[in-house]
mmCIF file with all atom_site columns, C-alpha atoms in Angstrom:
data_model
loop_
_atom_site.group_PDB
_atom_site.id
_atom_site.type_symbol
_atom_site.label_atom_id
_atom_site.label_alt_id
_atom_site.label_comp_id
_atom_site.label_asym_id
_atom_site.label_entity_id
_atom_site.label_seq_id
_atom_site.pdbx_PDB_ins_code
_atom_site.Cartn_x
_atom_site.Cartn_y
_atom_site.Cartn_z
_atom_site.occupancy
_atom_site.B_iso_or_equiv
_atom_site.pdbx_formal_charge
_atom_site.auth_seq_id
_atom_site.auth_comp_id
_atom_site.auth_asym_id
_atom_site.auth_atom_id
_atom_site.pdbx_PDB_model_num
ATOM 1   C CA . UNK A 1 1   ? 191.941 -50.388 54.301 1.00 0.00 ? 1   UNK A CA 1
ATOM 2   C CA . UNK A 1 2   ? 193.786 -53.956 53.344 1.00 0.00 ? 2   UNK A CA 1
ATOM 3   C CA . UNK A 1 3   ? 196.512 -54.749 55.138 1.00 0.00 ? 3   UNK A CA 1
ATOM 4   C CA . UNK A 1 4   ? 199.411 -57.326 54.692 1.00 0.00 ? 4   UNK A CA 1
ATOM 5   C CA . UNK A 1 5   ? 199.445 -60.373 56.896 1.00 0.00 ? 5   UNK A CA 1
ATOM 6   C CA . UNK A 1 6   ? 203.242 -60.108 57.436 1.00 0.00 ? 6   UNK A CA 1
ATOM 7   C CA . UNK A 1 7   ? 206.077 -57.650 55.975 1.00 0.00 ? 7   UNK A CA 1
ATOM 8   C CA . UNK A 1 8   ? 208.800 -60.297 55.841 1.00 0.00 ? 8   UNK A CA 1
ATOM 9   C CA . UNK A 1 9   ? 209.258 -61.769 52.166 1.00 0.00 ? 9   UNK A CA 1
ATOM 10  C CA . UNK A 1 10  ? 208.839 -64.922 51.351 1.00 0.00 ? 10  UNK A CA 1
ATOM 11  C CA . UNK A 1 11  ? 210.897 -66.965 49.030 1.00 0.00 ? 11  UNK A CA 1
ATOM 12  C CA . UNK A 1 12  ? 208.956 -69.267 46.988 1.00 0.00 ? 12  UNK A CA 1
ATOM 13  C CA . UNK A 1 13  ? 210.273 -72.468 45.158 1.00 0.00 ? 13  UNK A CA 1
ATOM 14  C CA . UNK A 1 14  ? 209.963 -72.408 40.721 1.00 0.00 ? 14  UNK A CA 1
ATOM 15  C CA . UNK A 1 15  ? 207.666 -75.550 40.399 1.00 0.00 ? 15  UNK A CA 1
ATOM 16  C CA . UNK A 1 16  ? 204.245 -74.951 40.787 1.00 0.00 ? 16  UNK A CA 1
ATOM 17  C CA . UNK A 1 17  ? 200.754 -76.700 40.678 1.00 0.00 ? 17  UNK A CA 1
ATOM 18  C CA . UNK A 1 18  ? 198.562 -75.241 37.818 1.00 0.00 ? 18  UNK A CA 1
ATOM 19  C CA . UNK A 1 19  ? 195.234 -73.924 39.415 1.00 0.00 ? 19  UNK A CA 1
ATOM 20  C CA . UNK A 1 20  ? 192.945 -73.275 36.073 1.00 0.00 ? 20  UNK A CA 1
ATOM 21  C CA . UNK A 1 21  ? 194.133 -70.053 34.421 1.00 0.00 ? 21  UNK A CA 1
ATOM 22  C CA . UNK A 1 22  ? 194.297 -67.705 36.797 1.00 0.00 ? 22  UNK A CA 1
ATOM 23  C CA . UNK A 1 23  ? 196.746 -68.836 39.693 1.00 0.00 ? 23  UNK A CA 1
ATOM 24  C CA . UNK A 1 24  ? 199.290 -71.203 40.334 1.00 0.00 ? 24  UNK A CA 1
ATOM 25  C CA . UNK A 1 25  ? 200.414 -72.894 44.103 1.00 0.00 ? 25  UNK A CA 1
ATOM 26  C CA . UNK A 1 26  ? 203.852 -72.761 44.772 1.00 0.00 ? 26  UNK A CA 1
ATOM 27  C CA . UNK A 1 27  ? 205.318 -74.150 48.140 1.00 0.00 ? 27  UNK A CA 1
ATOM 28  C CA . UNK A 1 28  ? 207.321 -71.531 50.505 1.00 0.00 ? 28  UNK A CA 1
ATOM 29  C CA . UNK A 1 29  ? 210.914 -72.156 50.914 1.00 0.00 ? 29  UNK A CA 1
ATOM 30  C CA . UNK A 1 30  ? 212.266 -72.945 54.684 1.00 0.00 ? 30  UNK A CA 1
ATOM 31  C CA . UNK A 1 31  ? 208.352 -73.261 55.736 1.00 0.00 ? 31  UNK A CA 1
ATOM 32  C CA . UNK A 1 32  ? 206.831 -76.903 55.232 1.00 0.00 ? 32  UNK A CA 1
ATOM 33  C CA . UNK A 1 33  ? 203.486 -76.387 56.635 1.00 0.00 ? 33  UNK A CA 1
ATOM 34  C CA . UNK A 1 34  ? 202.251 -73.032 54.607 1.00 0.00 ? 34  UNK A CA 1
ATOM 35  C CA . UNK A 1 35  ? 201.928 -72.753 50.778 1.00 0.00 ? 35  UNK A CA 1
ATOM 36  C CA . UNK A 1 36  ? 201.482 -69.990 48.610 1.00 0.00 ? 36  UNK A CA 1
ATOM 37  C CA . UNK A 1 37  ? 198.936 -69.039 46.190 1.00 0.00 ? 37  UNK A CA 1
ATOM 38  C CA . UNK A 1 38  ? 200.018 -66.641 42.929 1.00 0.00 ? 38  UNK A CA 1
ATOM 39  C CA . UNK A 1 39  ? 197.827 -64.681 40.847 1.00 0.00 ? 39  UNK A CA 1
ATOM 40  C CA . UNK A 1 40  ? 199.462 -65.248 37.333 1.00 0.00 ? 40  UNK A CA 1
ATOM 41  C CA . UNK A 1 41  ? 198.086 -61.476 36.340 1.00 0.00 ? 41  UNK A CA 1
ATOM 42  C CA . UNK A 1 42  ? 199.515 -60.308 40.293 1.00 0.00 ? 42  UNK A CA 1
ATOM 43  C CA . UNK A 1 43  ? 195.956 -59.609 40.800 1.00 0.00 ? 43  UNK A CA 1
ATOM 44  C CA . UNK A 1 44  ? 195.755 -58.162 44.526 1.00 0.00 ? 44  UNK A CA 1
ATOM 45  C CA . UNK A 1 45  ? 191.602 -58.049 44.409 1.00 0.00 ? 45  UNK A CA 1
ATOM 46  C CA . UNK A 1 46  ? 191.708 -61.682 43.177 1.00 0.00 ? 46  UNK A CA 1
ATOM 47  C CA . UNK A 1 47  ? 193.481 -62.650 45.950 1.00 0.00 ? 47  UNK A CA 1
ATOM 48  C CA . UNK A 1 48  ? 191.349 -60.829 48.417 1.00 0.00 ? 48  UNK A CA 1
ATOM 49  C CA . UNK A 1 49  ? 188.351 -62.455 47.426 1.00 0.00 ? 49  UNK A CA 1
ATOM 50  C CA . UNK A 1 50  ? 189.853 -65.872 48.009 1.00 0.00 ? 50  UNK A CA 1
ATOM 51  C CA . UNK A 1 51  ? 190.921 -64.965 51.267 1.00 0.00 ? 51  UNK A CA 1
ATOM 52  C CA . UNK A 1 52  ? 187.006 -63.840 52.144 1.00 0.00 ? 52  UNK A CA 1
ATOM 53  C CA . UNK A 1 53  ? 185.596 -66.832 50.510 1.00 0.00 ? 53  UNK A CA 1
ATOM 54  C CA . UNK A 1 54  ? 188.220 -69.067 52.475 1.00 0.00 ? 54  UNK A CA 1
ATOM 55  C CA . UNK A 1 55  ? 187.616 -67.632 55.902 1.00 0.00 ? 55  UNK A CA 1
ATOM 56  C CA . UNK A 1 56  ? 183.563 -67.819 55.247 1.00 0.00 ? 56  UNK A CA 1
ATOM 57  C CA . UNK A 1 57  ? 183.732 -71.651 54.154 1.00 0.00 ? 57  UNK A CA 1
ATOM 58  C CA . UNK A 1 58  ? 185.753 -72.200 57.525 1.00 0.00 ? 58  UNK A CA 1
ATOM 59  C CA . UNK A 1 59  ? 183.393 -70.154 59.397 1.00 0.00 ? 59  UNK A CA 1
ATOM 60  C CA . UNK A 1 60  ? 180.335 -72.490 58.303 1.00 0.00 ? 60  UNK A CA 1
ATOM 61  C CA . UNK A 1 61  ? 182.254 -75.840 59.273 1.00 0.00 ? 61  UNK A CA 1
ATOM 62  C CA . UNK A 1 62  ? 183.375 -76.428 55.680 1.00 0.00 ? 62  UNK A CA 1
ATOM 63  C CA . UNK A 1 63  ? 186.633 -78.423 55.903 1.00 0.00 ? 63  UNK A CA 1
ATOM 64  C CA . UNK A 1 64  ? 189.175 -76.401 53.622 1.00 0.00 ? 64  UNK A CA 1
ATOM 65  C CA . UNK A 1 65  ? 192.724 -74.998 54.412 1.00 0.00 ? 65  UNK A CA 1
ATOM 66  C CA . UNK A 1 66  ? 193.137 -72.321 56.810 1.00 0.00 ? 66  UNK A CA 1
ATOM 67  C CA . UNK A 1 67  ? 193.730 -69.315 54.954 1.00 0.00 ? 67  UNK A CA 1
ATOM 68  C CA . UNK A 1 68  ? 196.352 -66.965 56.769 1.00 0.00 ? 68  UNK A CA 1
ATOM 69  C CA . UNK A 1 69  ? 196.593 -64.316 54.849 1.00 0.00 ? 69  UNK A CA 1
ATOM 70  C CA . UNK A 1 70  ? 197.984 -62.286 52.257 1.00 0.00 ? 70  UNK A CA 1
ATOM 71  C CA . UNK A 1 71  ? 201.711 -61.337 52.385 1.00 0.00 ? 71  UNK A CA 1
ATOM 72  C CA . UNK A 1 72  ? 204.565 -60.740 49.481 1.00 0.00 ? 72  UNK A CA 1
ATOM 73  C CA . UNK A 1 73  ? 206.656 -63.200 47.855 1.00 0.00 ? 73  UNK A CA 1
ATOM 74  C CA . UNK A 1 74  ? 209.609 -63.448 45.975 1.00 0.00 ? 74  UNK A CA 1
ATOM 75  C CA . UNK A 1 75  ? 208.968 -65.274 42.403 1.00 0.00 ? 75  UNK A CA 1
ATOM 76  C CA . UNK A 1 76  ? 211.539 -65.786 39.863 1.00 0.00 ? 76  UNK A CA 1
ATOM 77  C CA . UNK A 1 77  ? 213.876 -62.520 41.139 1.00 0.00 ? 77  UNK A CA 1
ATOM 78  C CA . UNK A 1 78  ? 210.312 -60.846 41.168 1.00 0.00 ? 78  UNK A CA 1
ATOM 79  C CA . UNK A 1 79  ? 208.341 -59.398 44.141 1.00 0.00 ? 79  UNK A CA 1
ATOM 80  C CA . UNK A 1 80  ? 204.726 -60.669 43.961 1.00 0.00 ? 80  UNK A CA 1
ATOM 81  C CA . UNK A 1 81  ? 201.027 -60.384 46.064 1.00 0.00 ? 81  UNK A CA 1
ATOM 82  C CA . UNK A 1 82  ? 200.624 -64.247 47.263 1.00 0.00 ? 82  UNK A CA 1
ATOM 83  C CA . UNK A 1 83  ? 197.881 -65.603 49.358 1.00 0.00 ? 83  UNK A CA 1
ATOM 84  C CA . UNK A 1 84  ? 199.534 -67.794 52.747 1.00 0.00 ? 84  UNK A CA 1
ATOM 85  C CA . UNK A 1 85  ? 197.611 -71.181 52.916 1.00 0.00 ? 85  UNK A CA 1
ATOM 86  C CA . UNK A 1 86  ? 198.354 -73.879 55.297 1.00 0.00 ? 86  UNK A CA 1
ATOM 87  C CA . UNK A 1 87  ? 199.429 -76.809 53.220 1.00 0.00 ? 87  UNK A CA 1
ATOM 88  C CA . UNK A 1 88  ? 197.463 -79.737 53.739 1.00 0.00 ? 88  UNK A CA 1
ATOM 89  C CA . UNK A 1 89  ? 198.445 -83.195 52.518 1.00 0.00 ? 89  UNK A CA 1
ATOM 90  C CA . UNK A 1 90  ? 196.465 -83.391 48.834 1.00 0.00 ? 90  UNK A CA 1
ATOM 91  C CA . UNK A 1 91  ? 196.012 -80.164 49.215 1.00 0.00 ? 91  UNK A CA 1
ATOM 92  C CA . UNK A 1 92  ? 195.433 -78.931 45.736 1.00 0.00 ? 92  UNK A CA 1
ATOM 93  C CA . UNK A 1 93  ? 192.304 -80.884 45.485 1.00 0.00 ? 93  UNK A CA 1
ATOM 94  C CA . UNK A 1 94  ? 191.115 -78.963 48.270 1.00 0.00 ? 94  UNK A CA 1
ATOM 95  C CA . UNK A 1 95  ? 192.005 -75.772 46.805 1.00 0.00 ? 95  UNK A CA 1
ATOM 96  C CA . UNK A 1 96  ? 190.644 -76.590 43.257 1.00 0.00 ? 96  UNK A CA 1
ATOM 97  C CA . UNK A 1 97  ? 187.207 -77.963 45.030 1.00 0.00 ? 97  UNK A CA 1
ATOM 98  C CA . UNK A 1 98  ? 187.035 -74.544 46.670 1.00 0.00 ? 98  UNK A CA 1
ATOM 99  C CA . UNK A 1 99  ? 187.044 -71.916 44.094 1.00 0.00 ? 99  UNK A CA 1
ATOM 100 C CA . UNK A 1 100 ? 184.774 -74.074 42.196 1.00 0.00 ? 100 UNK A CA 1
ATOM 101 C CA . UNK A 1 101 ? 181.760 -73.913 44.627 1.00 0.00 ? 101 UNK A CA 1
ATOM 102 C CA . UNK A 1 102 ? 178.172 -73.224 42.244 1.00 0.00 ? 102 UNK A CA 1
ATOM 103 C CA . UNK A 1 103 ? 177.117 -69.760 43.047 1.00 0.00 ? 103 UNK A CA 1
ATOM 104 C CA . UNK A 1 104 ? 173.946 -71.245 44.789 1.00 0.00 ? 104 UNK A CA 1
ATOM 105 C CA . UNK A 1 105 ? 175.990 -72.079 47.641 1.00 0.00 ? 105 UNK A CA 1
ATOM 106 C CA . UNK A 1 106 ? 178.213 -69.479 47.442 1.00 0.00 ? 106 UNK A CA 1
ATOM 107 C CA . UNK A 1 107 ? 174.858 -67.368 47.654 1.00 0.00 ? 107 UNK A CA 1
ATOM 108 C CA . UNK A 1 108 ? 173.754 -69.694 51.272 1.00 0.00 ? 108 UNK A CA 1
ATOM 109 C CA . UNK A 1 109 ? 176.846 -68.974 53.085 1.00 0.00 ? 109 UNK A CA 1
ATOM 110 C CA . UNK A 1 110 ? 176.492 -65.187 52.492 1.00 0.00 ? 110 UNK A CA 1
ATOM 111 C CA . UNK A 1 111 ? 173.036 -65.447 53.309 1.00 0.00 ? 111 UNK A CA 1
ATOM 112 C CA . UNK A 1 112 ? 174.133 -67.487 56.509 1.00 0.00 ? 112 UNK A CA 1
ATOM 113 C CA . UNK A 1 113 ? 176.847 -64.610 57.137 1.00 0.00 ? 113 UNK A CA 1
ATOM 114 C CA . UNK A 1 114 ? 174.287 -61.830 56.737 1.00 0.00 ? 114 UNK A CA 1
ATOM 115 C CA . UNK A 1 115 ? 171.708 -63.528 59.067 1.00 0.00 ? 115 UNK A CA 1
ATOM 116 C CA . UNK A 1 116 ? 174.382 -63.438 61.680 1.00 0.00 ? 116 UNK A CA 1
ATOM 117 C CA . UNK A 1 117 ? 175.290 -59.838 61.290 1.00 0.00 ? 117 UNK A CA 1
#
């Protein structure tokens, strides 16, 4: 069963920073050292899978964001899924280098993970 890192609702600001098609970053209002990540189809599973991936590349000592976890925000007068990120100075480099990891090494640090359990 999923469950949400926090109930509170966070209030994110208008400007963004384009992540490829799918998802945009938007900073959280009031809190200067977390960021936000938006699925632009509100895609829940999406955002699940980044927080996996994120957690695993941290696990194997690769230097990305923490990811905190995944909470609900308030876009644009509507209430959205978003994914809680540290925010890092050039941070969206780091986030774009992430999600575009080749699927051979996505495939070692599973392998890695597996080996473990």
């Amino acid at each position: 069963m999923f469950k949400l890192f926090n109930s509170k609702i966070y209030e994110l600001e208008n400007t963004c920073e384009n992540l490829g098609m799918y998802s945009q970053l938007h900073k959280i209002i009031g809190k200067n050292k977390l960021i936000a990540k938006v699925s632009k189809f509100d895609d829940i599973e999406e955002l699940k899978n980044d927080l996996e991936i994120g957690n695993l590349l941290r696990r194997n000592g690769i230097s990305t964001p923490k990811y905190i976890g995944i909470a609900k925000g308030k876009l644009n007068g509507e209430i959205v899924d978003i994914l809680v990120m540290e925010f890092v100075e050039d941070s969206k480099m780091l986030y774009r280098y992430s999600q575009n990891l080749s699927p051979e090494f996505m495939n070692k640090l599973f392998r890695k993970e597996i080996d473990k359990l």
